[in-house]
mmCIF file of C-alpha atoms in Angstrom:
data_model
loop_
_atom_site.group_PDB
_atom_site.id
_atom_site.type_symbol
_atom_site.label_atom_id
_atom_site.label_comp_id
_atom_site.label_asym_id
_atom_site.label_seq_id
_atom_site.Cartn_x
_atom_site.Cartn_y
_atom_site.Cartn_z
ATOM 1 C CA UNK A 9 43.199 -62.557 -36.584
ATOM 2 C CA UNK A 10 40.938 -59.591 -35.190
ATOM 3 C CA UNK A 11 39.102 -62.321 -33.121
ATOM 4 C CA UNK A 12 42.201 -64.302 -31.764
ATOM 5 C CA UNK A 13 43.143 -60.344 -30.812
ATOM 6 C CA UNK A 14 40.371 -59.541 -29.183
ATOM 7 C CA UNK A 15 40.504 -62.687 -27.463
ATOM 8 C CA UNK A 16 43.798 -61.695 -25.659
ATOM 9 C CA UNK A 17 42.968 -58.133 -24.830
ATOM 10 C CA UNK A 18 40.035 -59.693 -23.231
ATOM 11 C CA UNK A 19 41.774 -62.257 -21.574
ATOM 12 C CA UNK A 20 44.499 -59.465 -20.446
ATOM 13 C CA UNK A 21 41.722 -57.322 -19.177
ATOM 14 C CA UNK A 22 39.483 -60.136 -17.281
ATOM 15 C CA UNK A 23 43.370 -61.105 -15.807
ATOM 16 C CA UNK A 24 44.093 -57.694 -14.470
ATOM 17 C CA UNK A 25 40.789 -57.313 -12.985
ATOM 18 C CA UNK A 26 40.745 -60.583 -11.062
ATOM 19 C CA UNK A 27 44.280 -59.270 -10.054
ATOM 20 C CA UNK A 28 42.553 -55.934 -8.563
ATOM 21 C CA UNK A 29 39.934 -57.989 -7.013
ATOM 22 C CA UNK A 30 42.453 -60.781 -5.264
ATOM 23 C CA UNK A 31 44.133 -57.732 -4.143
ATOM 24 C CA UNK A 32 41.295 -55.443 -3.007
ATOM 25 C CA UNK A 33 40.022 -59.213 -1.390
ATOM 26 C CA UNK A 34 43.774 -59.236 0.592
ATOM 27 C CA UNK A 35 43.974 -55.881 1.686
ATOM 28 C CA UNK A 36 40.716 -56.395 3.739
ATOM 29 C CA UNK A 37 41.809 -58.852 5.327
ATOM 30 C CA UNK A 38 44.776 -57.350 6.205
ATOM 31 C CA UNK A 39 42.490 -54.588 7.825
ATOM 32 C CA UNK A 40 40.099 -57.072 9.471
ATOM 33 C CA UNK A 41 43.341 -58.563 11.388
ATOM 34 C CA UNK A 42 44.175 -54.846 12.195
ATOM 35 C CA UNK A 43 40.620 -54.394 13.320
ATOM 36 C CA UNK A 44 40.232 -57.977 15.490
ATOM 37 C CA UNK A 45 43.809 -57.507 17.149
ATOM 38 C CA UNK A 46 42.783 -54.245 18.075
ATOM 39 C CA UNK A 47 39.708 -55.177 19.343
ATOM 40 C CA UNK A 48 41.101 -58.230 21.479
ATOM 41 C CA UNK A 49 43.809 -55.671 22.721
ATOM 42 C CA UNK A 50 41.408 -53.150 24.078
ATOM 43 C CA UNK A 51 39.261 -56.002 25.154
ATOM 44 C CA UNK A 52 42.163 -57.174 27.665
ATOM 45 C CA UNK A 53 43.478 -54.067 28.113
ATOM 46 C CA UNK A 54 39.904 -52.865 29.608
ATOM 47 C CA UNK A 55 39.499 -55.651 31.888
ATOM 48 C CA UNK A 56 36.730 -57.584 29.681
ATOM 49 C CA UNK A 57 38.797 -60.387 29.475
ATOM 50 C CA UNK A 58 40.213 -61.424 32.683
ATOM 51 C CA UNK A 59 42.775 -64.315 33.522
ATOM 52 C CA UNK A 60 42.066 -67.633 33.661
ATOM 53 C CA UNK A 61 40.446 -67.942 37.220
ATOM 54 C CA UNK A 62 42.374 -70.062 40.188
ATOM 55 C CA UNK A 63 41.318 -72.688 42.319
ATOM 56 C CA UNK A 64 43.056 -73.470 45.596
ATOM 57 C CA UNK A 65 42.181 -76.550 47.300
ATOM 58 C CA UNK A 66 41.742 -76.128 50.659
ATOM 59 C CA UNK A 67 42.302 -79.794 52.388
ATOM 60 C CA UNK A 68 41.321 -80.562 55.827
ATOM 61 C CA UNK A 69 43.371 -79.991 58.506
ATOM 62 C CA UNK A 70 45.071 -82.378 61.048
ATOM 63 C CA UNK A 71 46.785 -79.592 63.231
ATOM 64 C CA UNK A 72 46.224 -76.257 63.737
ATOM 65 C CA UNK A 73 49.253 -73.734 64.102
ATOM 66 C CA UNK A 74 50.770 -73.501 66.776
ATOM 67 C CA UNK A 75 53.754 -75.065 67.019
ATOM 68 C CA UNK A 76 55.704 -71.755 65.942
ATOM 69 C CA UNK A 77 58.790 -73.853 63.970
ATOM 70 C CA UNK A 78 58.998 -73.125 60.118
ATOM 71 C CA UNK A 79 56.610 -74.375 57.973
ATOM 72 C CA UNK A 80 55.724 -77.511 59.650
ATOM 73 C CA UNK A 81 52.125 -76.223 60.459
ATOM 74 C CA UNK A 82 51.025 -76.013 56.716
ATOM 75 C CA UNK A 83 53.142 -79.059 55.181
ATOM 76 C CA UNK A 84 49.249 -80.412 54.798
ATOM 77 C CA UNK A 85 47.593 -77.354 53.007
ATOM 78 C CA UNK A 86 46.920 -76.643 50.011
ATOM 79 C CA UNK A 87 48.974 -73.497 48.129
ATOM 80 C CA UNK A 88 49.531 -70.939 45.303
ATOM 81 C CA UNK A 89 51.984 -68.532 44.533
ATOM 82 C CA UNK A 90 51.991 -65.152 44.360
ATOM 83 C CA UNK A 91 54.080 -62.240 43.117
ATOM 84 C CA UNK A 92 52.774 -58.504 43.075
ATOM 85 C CA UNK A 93 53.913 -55.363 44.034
ATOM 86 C CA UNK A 94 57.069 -56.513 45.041
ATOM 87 C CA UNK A 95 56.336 -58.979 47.188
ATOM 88 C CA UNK A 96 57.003 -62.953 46.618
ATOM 89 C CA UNK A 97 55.171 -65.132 48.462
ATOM 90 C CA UNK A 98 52.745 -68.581 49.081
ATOM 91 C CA UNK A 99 49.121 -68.457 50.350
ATOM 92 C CA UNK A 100 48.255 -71.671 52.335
ATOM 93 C CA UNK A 101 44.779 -72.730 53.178
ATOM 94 C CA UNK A 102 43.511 -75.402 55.123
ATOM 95 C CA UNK A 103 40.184 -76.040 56.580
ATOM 96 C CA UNK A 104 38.376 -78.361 59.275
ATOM 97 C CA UNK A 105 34.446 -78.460 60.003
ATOM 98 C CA UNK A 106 35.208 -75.624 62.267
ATOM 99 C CA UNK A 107 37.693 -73.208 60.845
ATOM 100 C CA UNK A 108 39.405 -71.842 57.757
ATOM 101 C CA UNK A 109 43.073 -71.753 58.421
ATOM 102 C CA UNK A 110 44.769 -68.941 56.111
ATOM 103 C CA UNK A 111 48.829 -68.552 56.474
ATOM 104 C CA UNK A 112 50.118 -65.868 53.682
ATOM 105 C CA UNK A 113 53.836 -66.272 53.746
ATOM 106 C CA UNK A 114 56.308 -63.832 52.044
ATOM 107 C CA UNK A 115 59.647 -63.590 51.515
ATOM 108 C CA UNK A 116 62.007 -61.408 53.549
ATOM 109 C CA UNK A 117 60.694 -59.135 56.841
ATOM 110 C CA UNK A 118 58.598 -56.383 56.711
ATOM 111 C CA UNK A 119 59.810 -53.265 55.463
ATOM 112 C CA UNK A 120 58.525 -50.301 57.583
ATOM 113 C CA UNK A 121 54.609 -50.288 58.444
ATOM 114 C CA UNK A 122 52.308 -51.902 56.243
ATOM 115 C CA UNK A 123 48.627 -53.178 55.869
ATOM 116 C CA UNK A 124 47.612 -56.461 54.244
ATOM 117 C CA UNK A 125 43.950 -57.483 53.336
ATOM 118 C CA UNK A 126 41.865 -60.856 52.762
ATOM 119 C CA UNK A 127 39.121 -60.131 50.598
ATOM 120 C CA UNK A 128 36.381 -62.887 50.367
ATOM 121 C CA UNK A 129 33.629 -63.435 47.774
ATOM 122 C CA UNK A 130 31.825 -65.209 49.836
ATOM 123 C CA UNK A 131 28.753 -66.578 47.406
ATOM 124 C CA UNK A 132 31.146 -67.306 44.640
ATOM 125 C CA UNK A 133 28.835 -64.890 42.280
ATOM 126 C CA UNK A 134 32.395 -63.142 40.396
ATOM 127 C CA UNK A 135 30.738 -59.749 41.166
ATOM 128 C CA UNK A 136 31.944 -58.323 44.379
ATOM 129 C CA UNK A 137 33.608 -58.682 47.679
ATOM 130 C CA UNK A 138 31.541 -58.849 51.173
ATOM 131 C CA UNK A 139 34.051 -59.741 53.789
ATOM 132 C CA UNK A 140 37.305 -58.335 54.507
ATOM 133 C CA UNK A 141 40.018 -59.332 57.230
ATOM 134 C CA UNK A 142 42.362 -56.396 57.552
ATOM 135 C CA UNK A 143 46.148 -56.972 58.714
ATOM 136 C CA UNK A 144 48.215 -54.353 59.914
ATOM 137 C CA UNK A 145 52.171 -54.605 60.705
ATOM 138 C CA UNK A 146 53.279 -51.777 62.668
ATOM 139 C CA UNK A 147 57.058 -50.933 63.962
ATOM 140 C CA UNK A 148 56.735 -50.970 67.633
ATOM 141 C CA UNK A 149 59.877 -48.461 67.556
ATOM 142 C CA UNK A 150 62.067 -51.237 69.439
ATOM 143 C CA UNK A 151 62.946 -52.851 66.041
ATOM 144 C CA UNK A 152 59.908 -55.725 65.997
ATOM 145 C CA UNK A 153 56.898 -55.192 64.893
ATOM 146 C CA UNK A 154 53.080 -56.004 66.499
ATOM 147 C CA UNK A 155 49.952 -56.560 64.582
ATOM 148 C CA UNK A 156 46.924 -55.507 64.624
ATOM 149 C CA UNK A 157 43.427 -57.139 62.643
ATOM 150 C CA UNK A 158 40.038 -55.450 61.733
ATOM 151 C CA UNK A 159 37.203 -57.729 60.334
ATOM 152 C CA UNK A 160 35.760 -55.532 57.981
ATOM 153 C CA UNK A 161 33.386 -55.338 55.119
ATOM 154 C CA UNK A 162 32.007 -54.171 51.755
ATOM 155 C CA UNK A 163 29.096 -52.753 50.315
ATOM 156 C CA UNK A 164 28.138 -53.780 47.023
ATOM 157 C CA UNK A 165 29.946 -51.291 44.052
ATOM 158 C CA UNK A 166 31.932 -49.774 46.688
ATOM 159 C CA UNK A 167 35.684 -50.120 46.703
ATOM 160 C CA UNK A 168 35.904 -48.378 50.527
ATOM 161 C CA UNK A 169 36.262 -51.140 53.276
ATOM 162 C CA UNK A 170 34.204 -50.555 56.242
ATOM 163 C CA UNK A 171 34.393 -51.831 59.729
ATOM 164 C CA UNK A 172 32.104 -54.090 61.089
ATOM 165 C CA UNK A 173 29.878 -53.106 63.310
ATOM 166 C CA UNK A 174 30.137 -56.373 65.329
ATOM 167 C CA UNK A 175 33.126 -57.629 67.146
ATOM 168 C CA UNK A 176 36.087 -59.092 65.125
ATOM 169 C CA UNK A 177 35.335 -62.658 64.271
ATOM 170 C CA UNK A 178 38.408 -64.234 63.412
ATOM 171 C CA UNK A 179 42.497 -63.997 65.311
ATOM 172 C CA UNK A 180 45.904 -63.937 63.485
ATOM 173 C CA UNK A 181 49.065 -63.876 64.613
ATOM 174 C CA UNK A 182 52.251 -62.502 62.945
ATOM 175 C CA UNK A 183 55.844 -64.668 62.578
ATOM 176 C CA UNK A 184 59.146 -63.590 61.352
ATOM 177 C CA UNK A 185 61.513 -66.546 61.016
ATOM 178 C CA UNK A 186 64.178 -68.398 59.308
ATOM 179 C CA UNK A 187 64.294 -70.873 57.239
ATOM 180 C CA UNK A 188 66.849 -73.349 55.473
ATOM 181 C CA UNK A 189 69.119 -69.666 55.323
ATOM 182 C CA UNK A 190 66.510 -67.016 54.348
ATOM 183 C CA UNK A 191 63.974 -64.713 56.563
ATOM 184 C CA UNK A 192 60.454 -65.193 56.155
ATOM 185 C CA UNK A 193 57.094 -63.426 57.414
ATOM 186 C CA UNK A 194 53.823 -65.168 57.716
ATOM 187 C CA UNK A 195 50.498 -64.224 58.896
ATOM 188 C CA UNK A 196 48.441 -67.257 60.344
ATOM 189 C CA UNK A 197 44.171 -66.605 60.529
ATOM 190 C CA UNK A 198 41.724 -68.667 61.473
ATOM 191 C CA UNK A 199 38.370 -67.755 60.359
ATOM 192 C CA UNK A 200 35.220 -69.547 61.278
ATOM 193 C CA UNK A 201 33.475 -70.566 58.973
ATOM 194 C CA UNK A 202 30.103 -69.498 60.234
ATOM 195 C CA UNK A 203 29.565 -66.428 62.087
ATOM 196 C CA UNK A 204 26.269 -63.982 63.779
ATOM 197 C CA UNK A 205 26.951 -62.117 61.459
ATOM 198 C CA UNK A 206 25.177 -63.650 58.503
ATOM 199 C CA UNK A 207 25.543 -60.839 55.766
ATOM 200 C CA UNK A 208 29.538 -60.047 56.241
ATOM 201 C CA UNK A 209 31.222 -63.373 57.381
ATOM 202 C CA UNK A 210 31.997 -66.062 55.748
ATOM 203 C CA UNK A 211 28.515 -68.368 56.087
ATOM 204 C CA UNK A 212 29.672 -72.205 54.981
ATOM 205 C CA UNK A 213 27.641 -74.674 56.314
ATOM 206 C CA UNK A 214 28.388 -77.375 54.358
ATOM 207 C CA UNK A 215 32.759 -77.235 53.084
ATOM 208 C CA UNK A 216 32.220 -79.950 50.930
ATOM 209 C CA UNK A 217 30.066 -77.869 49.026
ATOM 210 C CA UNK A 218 31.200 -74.816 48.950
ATOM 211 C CA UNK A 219 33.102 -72.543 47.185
ATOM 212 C CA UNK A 220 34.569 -68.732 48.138
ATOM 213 C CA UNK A 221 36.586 -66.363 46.449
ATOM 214 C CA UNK A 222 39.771 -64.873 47.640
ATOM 215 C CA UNK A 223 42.274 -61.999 46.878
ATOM 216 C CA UNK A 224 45.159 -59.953 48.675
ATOM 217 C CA UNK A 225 45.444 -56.682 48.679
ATOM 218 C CA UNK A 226 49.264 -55.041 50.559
ATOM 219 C CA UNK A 227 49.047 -51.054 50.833
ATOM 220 C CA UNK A 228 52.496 -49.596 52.427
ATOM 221 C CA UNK A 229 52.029 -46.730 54.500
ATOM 222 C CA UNK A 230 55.490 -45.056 54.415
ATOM 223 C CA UNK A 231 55.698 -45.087 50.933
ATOM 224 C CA UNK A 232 52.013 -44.750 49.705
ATOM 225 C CA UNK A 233 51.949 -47.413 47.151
ATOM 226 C CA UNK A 234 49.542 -50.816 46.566
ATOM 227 C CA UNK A 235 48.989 -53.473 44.711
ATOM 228 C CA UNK A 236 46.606 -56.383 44.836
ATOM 229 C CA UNK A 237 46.699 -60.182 43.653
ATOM 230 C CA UNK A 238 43.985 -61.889 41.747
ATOM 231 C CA UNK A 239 41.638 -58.892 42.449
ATOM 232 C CA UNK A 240 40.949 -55.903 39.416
ATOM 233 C CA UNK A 241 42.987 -52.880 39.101
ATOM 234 C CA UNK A 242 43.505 -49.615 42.041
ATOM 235 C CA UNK A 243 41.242 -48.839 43.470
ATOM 236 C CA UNK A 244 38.675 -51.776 42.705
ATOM 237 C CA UNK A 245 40.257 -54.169 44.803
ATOM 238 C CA UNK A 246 37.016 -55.764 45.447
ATOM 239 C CA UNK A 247 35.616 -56.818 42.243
ATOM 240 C CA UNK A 248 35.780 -60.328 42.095
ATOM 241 C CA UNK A 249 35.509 -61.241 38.675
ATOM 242 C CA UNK A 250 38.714 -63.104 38.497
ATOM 243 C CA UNK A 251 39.422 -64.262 42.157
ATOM 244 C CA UNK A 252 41.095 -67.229 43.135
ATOM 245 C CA UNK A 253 38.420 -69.888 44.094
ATOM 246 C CA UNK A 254 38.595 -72.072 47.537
ATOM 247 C CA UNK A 255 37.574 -75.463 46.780
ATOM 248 C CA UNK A 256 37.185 -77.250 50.644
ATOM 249 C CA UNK A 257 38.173 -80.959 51.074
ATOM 250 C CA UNK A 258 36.389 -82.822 53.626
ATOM 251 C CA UNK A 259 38.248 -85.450 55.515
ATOM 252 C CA UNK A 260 38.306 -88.494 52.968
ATOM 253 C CA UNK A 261 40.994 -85.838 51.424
ATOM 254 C CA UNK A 262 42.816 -85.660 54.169
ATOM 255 C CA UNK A 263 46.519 -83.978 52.598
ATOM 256 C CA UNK A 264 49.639 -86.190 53.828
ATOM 257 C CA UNK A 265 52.026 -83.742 55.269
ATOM 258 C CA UNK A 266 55.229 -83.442 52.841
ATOM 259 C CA UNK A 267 57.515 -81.766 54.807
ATOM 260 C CA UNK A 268 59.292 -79.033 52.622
ATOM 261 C CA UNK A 269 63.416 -80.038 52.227
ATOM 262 C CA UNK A 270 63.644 -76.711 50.176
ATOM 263 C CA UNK A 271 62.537 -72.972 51.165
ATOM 264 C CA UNK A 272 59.245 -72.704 49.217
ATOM 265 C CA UNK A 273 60.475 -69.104 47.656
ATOM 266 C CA UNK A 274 63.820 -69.314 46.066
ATOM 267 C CA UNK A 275 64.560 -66.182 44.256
ATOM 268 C CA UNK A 276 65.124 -63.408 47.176
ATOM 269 C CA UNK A 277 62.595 -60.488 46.517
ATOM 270 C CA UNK A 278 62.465 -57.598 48.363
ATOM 271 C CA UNK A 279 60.791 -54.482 48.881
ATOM 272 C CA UNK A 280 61.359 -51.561 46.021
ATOM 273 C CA UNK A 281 61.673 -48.570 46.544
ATOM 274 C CA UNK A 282 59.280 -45.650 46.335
ATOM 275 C CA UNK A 283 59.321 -45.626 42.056
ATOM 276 C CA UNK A 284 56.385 -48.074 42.518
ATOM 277 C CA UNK A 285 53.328 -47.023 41.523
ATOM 278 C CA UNK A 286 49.311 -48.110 41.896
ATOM 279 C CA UNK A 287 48.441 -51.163 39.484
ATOM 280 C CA UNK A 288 46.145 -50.376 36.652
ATOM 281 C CA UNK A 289 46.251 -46.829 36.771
ATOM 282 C CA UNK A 290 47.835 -44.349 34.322
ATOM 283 C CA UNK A 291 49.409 -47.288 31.855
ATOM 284 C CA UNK A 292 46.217 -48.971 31.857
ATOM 285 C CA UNK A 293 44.408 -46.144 30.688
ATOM 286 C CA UNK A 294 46.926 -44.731 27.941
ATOM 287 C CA UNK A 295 46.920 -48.423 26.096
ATOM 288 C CA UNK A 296 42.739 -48.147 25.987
ATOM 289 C CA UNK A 297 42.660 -44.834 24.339
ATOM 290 C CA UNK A 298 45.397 -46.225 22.003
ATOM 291 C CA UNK A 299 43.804 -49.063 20.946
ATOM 292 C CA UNK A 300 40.255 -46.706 20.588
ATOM 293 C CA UNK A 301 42.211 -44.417 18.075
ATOM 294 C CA UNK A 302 43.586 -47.259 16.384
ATOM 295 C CA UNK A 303 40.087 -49.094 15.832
ATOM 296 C CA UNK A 304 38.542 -45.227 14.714
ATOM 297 C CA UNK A 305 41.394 -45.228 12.270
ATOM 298 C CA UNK A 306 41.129 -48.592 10.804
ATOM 299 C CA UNK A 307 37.208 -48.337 10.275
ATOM 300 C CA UNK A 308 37.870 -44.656 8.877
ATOM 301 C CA UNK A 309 40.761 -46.592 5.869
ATOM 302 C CA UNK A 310 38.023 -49.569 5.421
ATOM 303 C CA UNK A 311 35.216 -47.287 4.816
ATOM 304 C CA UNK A 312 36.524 -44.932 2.483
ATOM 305 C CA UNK A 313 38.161 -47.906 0.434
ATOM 306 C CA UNK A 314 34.991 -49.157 0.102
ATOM 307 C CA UNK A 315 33.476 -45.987 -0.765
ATOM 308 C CA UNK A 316 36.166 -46.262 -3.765
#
């Protein structure tokens, strides 16, 4: 009887420890999830994980732009998307053996003076920026506006453009228009695509084998705000880690023009007002020291349960 007895108290006891232990084996788990979620969340927060990168193809051109009517000059180009800051708009790019042909169309007319930028990573290398093409829209105080470019450039780990010391290599115009019912505003650039000046232009010698980097940065003037697309956060505009990439078609790839029977932007965006605030900044910041306090407090729980 004593040994059938002892049998079950042992039994009991080797039950309730494998209990503690399946428990003791869950709860660490638990905390590992805590830990790895935290982890990932300061990982993207921080900028170590970017977005998936971009690519744009950039098909060869049969016309260049000047007809001035809509959108018919970049029905053969190839596009993205964009939305930042405000702003809702397309980016069409088109090339020849010449030229890169850049139109950046947004939605809705300019809203008091601003400046737009090109940024180009022009060996592909997801480090940094080297050429710059600055656009300016200023009110000419008779209700239209006039603009004015700057090729410019960057030095490596500096997010200060500087102006080039040779002349401006590329032109753009500015268009206001409408179309099927709604105002739009497009810059049109044509950049060569080799220039004398071999360490700040764009230097492709061979499109069908080539690949840049490109992001947009919009600053507005009155209202002291920015905001930049596909580059990192204010004020690093120019790190190019997760650019959109420029793949160039040659002309075997010729696009077929498909004329648009629907305005390429549908949702009217426009301008906010001054509650904006520079991307990446304070909110970027406050979620990385949260998640940091949240990994120092899970690793302090894990290590003095194990200490237990």
């Amino acid at each position: 009887m004593l040994n059938i007895r002892s049998i079950l108290i042992y039994m009991g006891i080797a039950k309730h420890i494998q209990g503690r232990y399946e428990m003791k084996k869950l709860r660490l788990l638990v905390y590992a999830f805590i830990v790895g979620f935290l982890t990932l969340q300061f990982c993207i927060t921080s900028g170590l994980i970017t977005e998936e990168i971009q690519f744009i193809t950039s098909y060869w051109n049969t016309t260049d732009y000047d007809s001035g009517i809509g959108l018919d000059d970049w029905n053969e180009a190839g596009g993205i998307n964009f939305i930042f800051s405000g702003y809702k708009g397309k980016l069409y790019v088109k090339n020849d053996n010449l030229n890169l042909y850049l139109g950046i169309l947004i939605l809705g007319e300019p809203n008091g003076s601003m400046t737009w930028r090109v940024n180009f990573d022009i060996d592909a290398d997801g480090y940094w920026a080297e050429d710059v093409k600055e656009l300016g829209i200023v009110e000419n105080g008779g209700g239209g506006y006039q603009l004015e470019i700057d090729d410019q450039r960057y030095l490596q780990g500096d997010p200060t453009p500087y102006s080039d010391s040779k002349s401006d290599d590329f032109t753009a115009v500015l268009r206001i228009f409408d179309y099927l019912g709604d105002n739009y505003t497009i810059f049109e650039l044509t950049i060569p695509l080799q220039s004398d000046d071999l360490l700040n232009d764009l230097q492709v010698s061979n499109p069908e084998e080539s690949i840049i980097g490109i992001s947009l940065d919009v600053f507005h003037n009155g209202l002291g705000i920015n905001g930049t697309w596909k580059g990192n956060s204010y004020p690093n505009f120019a790190d190019s880690l997760n650019y959109a990439q420029i793949i160039f078609a040659g002309p075997q790839d010729r696009q077929i023009p498909i004329f648009e029977e629907e305005p390429p932007l549908t949702t009217t965006t426009t301008t906010e007002e001054a509650t904006w605030a520079p991307e990446g900044a304070a909110g970027d910041e406050f979620g990385m020291w949260i998640c940091l306090l949240g990994l120092g407090c899970a690793s302090y729980i894990i290590q003095r349960r194990r200490r237990r």
